[in-house]
Coordinates of C-alpha atoms (C1' of nucleotides) in Angstrom, one line a residue:
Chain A
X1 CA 0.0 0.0 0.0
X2 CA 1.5 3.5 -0.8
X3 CA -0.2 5.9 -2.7
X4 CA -3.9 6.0 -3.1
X5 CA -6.3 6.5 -6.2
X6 CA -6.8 10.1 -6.3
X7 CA -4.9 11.4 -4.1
X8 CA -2.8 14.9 -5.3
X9 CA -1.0 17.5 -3.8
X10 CA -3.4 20.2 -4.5
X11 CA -6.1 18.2 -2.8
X12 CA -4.1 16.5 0.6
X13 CA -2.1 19.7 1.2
X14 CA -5.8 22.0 1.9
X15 CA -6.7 18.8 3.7
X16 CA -3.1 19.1 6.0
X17 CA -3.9 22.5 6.7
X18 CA -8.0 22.5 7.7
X19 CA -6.8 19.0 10.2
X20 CA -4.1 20.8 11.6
X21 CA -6.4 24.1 12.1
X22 CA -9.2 22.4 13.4
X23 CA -7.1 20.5 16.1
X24 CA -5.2 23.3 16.9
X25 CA -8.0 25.2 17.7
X26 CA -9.5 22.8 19.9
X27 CA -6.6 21.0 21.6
X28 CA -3.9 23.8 21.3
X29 CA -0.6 23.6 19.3
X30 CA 1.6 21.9 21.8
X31 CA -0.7 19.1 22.4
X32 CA -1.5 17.7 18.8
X33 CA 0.9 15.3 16.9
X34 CA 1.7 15.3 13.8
X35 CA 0.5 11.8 13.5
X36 CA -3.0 12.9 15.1
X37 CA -3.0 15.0 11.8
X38 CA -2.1 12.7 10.0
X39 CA -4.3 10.6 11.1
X40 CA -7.4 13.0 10.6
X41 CA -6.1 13.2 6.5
X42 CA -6.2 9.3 6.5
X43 CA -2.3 9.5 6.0
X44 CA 0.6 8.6 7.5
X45 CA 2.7 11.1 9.6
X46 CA 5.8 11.1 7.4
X47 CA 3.4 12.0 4.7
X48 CA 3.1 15.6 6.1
X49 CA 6.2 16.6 5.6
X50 CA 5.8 16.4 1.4
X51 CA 3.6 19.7 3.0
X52 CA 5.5 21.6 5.6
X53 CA 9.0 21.9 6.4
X54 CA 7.8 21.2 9.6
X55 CA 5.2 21.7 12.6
X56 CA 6.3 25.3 13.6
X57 CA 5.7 26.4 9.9
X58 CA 2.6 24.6 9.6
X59 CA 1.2 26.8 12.4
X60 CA 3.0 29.6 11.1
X61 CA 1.8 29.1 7.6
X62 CA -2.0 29.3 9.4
X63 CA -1.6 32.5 10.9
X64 CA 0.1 34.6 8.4
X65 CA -2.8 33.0 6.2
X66 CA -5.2 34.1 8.5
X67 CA -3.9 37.7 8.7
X68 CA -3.3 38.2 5.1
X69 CA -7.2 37.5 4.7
X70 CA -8.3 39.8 7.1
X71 CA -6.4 42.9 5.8
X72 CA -7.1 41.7 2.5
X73 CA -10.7 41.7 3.0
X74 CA -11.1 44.7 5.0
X75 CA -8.9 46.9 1.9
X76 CA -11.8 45.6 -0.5
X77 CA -14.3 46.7 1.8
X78 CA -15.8 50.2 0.6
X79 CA -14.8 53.4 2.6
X80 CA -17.7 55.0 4.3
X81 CA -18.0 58.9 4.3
X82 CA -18.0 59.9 8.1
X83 CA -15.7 58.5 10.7
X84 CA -19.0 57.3 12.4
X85 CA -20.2 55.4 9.4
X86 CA -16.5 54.2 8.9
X87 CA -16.0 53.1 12.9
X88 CA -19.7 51.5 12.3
X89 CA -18.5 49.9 9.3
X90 CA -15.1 48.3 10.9
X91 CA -17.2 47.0 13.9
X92 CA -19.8 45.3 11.5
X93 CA -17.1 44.0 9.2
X94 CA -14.7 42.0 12.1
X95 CA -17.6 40.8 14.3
X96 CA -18.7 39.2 10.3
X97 CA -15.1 38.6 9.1
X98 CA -14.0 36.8 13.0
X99 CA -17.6 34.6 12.9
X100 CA -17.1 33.0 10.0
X101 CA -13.4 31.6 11.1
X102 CA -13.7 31.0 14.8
X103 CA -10.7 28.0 14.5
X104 CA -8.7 30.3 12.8
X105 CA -9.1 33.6 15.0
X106 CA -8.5 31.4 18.0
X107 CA -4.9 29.8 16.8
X108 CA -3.9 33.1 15.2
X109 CA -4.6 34.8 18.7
X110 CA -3.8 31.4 21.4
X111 CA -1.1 30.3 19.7
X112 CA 1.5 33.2 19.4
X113 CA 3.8 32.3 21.8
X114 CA 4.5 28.7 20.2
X115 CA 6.1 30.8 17.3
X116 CA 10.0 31.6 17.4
X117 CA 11.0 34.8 17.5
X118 CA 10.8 35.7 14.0
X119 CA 7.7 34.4 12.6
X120 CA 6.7 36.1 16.0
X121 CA 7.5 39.4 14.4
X122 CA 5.7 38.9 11.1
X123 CA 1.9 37.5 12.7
X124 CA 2.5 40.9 15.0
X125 CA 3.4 43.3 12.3
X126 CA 0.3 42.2 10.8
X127 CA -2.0 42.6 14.1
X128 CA -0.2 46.0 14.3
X129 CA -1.8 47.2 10.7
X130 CA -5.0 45.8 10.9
X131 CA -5.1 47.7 14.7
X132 CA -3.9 51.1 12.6
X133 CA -6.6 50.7 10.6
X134 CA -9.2 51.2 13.4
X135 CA -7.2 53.5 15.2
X136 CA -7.0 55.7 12.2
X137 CA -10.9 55.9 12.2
X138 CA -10.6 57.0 16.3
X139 CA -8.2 59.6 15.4
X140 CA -10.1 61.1 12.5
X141 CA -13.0 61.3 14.5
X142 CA -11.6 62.3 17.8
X143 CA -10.0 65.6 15.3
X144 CA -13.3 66.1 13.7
X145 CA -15.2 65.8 17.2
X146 CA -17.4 63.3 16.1
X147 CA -16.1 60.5 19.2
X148 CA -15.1 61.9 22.2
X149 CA -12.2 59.5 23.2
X150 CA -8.9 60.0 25.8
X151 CA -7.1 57.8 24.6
X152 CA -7.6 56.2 21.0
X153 CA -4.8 53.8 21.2
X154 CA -6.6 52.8 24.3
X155 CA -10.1 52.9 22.6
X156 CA -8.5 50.8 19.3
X157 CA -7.4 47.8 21.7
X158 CA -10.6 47.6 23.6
X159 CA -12.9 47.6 20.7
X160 CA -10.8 45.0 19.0
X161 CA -11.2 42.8 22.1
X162 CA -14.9 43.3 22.6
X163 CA -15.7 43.0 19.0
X164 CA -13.5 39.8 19.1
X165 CA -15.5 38.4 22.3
X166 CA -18.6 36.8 20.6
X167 CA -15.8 34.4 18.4
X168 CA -15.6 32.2 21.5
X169 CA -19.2 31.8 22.0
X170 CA -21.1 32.1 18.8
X171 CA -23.2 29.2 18.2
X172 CA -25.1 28.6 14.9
X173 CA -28.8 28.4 16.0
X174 CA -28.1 29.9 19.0
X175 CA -30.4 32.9 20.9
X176 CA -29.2 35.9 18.7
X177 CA -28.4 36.2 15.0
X178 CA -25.2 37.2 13.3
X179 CA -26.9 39.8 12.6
X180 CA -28.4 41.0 16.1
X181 CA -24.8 40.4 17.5
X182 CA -23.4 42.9 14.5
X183 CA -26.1 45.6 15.6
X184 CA -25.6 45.0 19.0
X185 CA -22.0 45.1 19.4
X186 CA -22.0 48.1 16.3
X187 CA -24.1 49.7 18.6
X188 CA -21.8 49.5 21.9
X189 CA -19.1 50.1 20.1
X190 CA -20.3 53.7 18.6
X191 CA -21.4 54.7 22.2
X192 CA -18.1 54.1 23.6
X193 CA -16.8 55.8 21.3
X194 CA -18.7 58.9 22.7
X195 CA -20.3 59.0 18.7
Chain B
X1 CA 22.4 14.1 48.8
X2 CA 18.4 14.2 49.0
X3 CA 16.4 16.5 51.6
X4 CA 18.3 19.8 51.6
X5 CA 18.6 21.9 54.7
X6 CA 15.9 24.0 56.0
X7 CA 13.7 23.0 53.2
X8 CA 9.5 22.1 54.3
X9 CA 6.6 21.6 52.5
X10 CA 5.0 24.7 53.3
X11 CA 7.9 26.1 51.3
X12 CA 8.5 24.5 48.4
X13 CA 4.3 23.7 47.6
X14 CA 4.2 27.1 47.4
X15 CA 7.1 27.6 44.9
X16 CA 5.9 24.7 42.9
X17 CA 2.6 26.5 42.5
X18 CA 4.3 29.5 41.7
X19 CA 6.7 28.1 39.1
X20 CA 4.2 26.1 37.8
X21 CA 2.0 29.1 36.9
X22 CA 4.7 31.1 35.6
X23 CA 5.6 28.5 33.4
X24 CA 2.1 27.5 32.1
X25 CA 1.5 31.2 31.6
X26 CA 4.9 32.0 29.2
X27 CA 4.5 28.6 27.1
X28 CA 1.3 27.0 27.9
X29 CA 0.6 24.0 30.0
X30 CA 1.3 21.7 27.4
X31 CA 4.4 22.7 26.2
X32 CA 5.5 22.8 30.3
X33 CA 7.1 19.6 31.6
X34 CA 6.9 18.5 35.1
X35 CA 10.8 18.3 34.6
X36 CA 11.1 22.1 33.8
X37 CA 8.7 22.9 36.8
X38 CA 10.9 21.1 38.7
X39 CA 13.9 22.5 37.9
X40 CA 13.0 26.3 38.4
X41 CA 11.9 25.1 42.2
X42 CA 15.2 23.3 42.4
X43 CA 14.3 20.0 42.8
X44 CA 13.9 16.4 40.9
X45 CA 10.5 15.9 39.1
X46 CA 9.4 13.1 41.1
X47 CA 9.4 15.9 44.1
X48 CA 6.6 17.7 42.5
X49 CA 4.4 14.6 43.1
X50 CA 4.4 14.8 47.0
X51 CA 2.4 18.3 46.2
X52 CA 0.0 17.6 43.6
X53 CA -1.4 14.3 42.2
X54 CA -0.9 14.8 38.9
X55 CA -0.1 18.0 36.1
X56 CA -3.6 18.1 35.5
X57 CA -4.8 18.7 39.3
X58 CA -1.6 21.2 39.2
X59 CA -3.2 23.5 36.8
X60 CA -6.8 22.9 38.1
X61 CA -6.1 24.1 41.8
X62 CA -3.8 27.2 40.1
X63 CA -7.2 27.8 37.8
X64 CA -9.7 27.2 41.1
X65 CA -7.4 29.2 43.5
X66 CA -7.5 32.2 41.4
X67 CA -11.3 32.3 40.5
X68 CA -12.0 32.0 44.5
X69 CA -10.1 34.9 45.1
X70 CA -11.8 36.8 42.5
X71 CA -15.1 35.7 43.8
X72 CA -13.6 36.8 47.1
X73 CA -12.3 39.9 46.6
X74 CA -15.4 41.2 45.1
X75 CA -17.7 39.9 47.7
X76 CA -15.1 42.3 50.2
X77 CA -15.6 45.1 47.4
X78 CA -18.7 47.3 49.5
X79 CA -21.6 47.9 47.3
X80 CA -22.0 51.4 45.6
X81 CA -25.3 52.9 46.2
X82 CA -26.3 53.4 42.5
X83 CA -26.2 51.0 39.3
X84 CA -23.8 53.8 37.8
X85 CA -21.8 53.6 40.6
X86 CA -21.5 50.3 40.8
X87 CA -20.6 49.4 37.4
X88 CA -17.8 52.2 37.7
X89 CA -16.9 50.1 40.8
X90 CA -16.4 46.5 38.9
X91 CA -15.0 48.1 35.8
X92 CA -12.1 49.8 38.4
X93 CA -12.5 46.6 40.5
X94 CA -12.0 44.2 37.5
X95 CA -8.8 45.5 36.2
X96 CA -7.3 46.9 39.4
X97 CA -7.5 43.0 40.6
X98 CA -6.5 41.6 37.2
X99 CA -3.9 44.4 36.3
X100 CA -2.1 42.7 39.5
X101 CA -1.7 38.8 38.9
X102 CA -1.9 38.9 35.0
X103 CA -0.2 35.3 35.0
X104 CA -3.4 33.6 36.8
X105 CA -5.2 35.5 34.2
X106 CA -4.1 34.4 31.1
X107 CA -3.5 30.7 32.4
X108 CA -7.1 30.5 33.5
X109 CA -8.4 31.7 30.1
X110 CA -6.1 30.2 27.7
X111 CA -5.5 27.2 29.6
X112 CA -9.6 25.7 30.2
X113 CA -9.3 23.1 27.1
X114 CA -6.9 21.4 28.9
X115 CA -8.9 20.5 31.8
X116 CA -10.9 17.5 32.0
X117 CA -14.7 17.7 31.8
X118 CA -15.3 17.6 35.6
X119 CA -12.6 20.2 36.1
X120 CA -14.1 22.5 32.9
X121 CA -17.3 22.5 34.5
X122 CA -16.3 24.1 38.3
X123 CA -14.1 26.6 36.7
X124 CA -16.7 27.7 34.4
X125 CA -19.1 27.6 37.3
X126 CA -17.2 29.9 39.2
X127 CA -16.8 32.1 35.8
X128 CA -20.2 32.5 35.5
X129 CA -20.9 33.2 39.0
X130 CA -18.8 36.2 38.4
X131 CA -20.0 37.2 35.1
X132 CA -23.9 36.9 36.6
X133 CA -22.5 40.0 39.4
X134 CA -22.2 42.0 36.7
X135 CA -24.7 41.0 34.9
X136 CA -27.0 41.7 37.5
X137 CA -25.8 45.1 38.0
X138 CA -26.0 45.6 33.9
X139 CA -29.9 44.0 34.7
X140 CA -30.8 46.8 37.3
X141 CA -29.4 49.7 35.3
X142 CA -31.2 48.6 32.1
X143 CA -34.5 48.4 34.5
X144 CA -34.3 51.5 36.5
X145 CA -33.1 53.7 33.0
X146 CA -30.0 54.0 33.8
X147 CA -28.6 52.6 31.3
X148 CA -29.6 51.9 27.4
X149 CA -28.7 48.3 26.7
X150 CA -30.4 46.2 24.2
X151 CA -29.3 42.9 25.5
X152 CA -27.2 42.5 29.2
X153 CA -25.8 39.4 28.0
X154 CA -24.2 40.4 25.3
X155 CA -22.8 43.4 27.1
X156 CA -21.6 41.1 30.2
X157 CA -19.5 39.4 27.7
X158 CA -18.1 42.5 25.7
X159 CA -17.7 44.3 28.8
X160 CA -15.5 41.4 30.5
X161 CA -13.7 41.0 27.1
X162 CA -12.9 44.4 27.1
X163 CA -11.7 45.1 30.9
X164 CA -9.6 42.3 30.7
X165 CA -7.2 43.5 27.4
X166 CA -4.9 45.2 29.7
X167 CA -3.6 42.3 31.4
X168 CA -2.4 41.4 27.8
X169 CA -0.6 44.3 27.3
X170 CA 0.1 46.3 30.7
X171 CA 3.8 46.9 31.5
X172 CA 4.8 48.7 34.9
X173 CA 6.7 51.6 33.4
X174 CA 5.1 52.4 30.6
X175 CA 2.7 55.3 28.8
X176 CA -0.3 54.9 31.1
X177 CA -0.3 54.4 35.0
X178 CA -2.4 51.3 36.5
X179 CA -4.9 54.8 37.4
X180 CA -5.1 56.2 34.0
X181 CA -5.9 52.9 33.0
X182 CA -8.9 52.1 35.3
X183 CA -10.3 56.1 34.4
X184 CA -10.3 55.5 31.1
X185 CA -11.8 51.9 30.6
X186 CA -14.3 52.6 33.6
X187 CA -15.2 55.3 31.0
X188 CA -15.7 53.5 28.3
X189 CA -17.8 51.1 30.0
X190 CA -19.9 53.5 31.2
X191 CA -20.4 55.1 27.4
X192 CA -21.0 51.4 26.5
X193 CA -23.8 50.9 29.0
X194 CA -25.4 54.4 27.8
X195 CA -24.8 55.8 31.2
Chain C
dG1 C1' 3.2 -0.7 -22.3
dA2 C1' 7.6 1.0 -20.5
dG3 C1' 9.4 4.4 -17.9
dT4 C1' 9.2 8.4 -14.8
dG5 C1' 8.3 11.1 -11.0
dA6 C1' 5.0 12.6 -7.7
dT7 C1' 2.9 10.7 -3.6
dC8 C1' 2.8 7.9 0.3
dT9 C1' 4.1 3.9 3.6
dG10 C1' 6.2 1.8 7.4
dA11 C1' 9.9 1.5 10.2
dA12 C1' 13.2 3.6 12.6
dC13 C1' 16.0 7.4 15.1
dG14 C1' 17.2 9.6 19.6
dG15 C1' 15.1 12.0 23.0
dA16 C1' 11.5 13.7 26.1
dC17 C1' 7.3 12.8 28.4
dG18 C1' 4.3 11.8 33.1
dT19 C1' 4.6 9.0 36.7
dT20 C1' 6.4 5.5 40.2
dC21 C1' 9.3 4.0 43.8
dA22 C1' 13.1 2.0 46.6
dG23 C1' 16.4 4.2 48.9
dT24 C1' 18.9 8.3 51.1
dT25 C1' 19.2 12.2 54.0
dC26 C1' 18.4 15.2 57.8
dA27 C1' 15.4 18.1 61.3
dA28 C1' 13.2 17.3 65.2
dG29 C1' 11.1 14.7 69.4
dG30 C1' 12.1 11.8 73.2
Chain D
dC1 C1' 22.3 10.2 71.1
dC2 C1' 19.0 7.5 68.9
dT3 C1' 14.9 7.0 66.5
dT4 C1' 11.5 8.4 63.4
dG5 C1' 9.3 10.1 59.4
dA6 C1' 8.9 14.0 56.3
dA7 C1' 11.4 15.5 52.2
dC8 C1' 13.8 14.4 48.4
dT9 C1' 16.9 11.8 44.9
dG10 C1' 18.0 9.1 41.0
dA11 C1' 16.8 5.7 38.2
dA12 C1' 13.6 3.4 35.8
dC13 C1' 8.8 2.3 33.5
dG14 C1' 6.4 2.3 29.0
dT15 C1' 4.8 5.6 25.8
dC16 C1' 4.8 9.1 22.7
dC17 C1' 7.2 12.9 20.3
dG18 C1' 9.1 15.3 15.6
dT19 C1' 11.5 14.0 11.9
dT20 C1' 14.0 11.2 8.3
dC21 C1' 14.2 8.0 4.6
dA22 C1' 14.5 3.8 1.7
dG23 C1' 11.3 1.7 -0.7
dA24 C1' 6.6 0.8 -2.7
dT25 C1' 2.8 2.4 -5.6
dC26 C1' 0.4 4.3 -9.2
dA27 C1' -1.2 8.4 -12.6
dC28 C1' 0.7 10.0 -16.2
dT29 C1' 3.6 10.8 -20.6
dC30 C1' 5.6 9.3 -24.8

DNA sequence: GAGTGATCTGAACGGACGTTCAGTTCAAGG
DNA sequence: CCTTGAACTGAACGTCCGTTCAGATCACTC
């Protein structure tokens, strides 16, 4: 028995990375094997490496993933006119963006001390420009006098972790809507923002 | 050479609980071994064993230890006359209290999936029991007009989310004092809640 | 239909893991 | 000063770890 009917790169490799996610996010990087993702592929262990240099670059590779689709789909997202509408906007878009990820939001925040000191460096370069973005919005409304905020660096690390609250708890089916939790939280967010 | 001098057990359970929870909190409790605990307290791993049954029970009493106090330490907090009041009170309470042990923080947050199902379910008892004291203040607010809240759940969680950033982040020394800190979150908690 | 290369197996490597335990050491009580 | 027992060592237990690699298999090309 070696290679199966069917079986090709471009099809095992996606299937390396979702296992590996999904067990990651549920058992945490330092306590899944390789072989328990290898297993969940229907592979042998060895067989992972044909995918990933190794298991610190797997995890690596799943982060910087992860953040390259979040700033990528926030710079497609339209600019709204007012920093109101835009701060609105930003709220609505990561509660949206985080819910329909949970596994990888929670590896690409739990897991960043399990990264050496360089990929370190790169997952929090990223964090840092996707937390410049809101801050931005803070600032230009805080000038204009649309928010009233002390302290928008402050403000820009507090709304991140609200908004990024309902992630662990979400449940399809569950009491409130995505899109009850998106008004709600939008909501919370603009008044702490003094908007 | 074996028992060294002037060494008890009410000294070095102590230090094993202590190096344990610095430990889990840097690099997680899986990627800890009993072997590292013990040599930051000085001692062979087999030592660690006449203080706690097992690694698991280690991090479960570190995890019940530090809700308890919580639950404690509120319970000694006197009650402010007003729903404004009080929520100012447990936003200040809340990160004054976590501000000071961030390591029993982050381990009991990032560290629950590791417990076994019995153990889960105290700890998240004891979590709710705190998040239902705010809740309840969010509850009489919402009822008496204070505040404008469409849904006291929701904001339990946000609000907990939010107040609890700062132990991620806080360094003694830096931009903001531990005061500063407490004014302005206790702020925006209060803007949150529609105060 | 032979040959080639991508894909995967299965076994092995040295080392680390949690936990146990017989034996050693030493502070303290009589 | 002798005994006792709490505190600890050091070695061992079986198991699992990440990673490597020679060899097997099979889809494809010519």
């Amino acid at each position: 028995m070696a290679r199966k009917t069917g079986s090709h790169s471009e099809i095992t490799g996606p299937r390396v990375r979702a296992a590996a996610l999904a067990l990651f996010a549920r058992h945490g990087f330092a306590a899944v094997s390789m072989r328990q993702i290898a297993a969940e592929v229907g592979v042998q262990a060895g067989a992972l490496y044909l995918y990933t240099p190794d298991k610190q670059t797997l995890l690596f590779d799943l982060m910087r993933t992860h953040m390259d689709d979040v700033l990528t789909a926030w710079a497609a997202t339209p600019k709204a006119p007012t920093p109101r509408a835009r701060l609105d906007c930003f709220a609505r878009f990561h509660i949206r963006f985080h819910l329909d990820r949970p596994e990888a939001v929670f590896v690409s925040y739990m897991e960043l001390r399990n990264l050496d000191a360089a990929n370190f460096a790169t997952i929090e370069g990223l964090r840092r420009t996707y937390e410049t973005e809101l801050e931005a919005i803070l600032q230009e409304g805080k000038a204009s006098g649309a928010f009233s905020l002390s302290d928008t660096k402050l403000a820009t690390l507090a709304f991140i972790a609200m908004l990024t609250g309902p992630t662990n708890w979400f449940r399809e089916g569950g009491r409130l809507s995505r899109a009850e939790i998106e008004d709600i939280y939008a909501q919370m967010v603009l008044n702490a923002a003094g908007a």
